[in-house]
Coordinates of C-alpha atoms in Angstrom, one line a residue:
X118 CA 69.8 133.1 89.5
X119 CA 72.9 134.8 91.0
X120 CA 75.4 133.2 93.4
X121 CA 73.7 134.6 96.6
X122 CA 70.3 133.4 95.5
X123 CA 71.7 130.0 94.6
X124 CA 73.3 129.7 98.1
X125 CA 70.1 130.8 99.8
X126 CA 68.0 128.3 97.7
X127 CA 70.4 125.5 98.6
X128 CA 70.3 126.4 102.3
X129 CA 66.5 126.3 102.3
X130 CA 66.5 123.0 100.4
X131 CA 69.0 121.4 102.8
X132 CA 67.1 122.6 105.8
X133 CA 63.8 121.2 104.4
X134 CA 65.5 117.8 103.8
X135 CA 67.0 117.8 107.3
X136 CA 63.7 118.6 108.9
X137 CA 62.1 115.7 107.0
X138 CA 64.9 113.4 108.3
X139 CA 65.1 114.9 111.8
X140 CA 64.1 111.6 113.6
X141 CA 66.5 109.4 111.6
X142 CA 69.4 107.9 113.5
X143 CA 71.8 105.1 112.4
X144 CA 70.2 102.7 114.9
X145 CA 66.4 103.2 114.2
X146 CA 66.1 103.7 110.4
X147 CA 67.8 102.7 107.2
X148 CA 71.5 103.4 106.7
X149 CA 70.7 105.2 103.4
X150 CA 68.5 107.8 105.1
X151 CA 71.2 108.2 107.8
X152 CA 73.7 108.8 105.0
X153 CA 71.5 111.4 103.5
X154 CA 71.2 113.2 106.8
X155 CA 75.0 113.1 107.2
X156 CA 75.6 114.5 103.7
X157 CA 73.1 117.3 104.1
X158 CA 74.6 118.3 107.4
X159 CA 78.1 118.4 105.9
X160 CA 76.8 120.5 103.0
X161 CA 75.3 123.0 105.5
X162 CA 78.6 123.1 107.4
X163 CA 80.3 124.1 104.1
X164 CA 77.7 126.8 103.5
X165 CA 78.5 128.2 106.9
X166 CA 81.9 129.1 105.7
X167 CA 80.4 131.7 103.4
X168 CA 81.3 135.2 104.6
X169 CA 77.6 136.2 104.7
X170 CA 76.3 133.0 106.3
X171 CA 75.4 134.7 109.6
X172 CA 73.4 137.4 107.8
X173 CA 71.2 134.7 106.1
X174 CA 70.3 132.4 109.0
X175 CA 73.2 130.1 109.1
X176 CA 74.4 131.2 112.5
X177 CA 73.5 128.1 114.5
X178 CA 75.2 124.8 115.5
X179 CA 74.0 122.5 112.8
X180 CA 74.9 119.3 114.7
X181 CA 73.0 120.5 117.8
X182 CA 69.8 121.2 115.7
X183 CA 70.2 118.0 113.6
X184 CA 72.2 115.5 115.7
X185 CA 73.7 112.6 113.9
X186 CA 73.4 110.2 116.7

């Protein structure tokens, strides 16, 4: 797998995980699950720094789509 394919695979994996954790907040679920959500969000924010991120669907505000509060 080349670098671009790896990044795209990682993006899809993180989005899938975040969709599964969408309803998790620090006040209504376990702190571990909230920590997962925070880490996945931060990883996506790093991926958005990729020069081609906008071309591959990373052109949205991650924290608006997956709020941490």
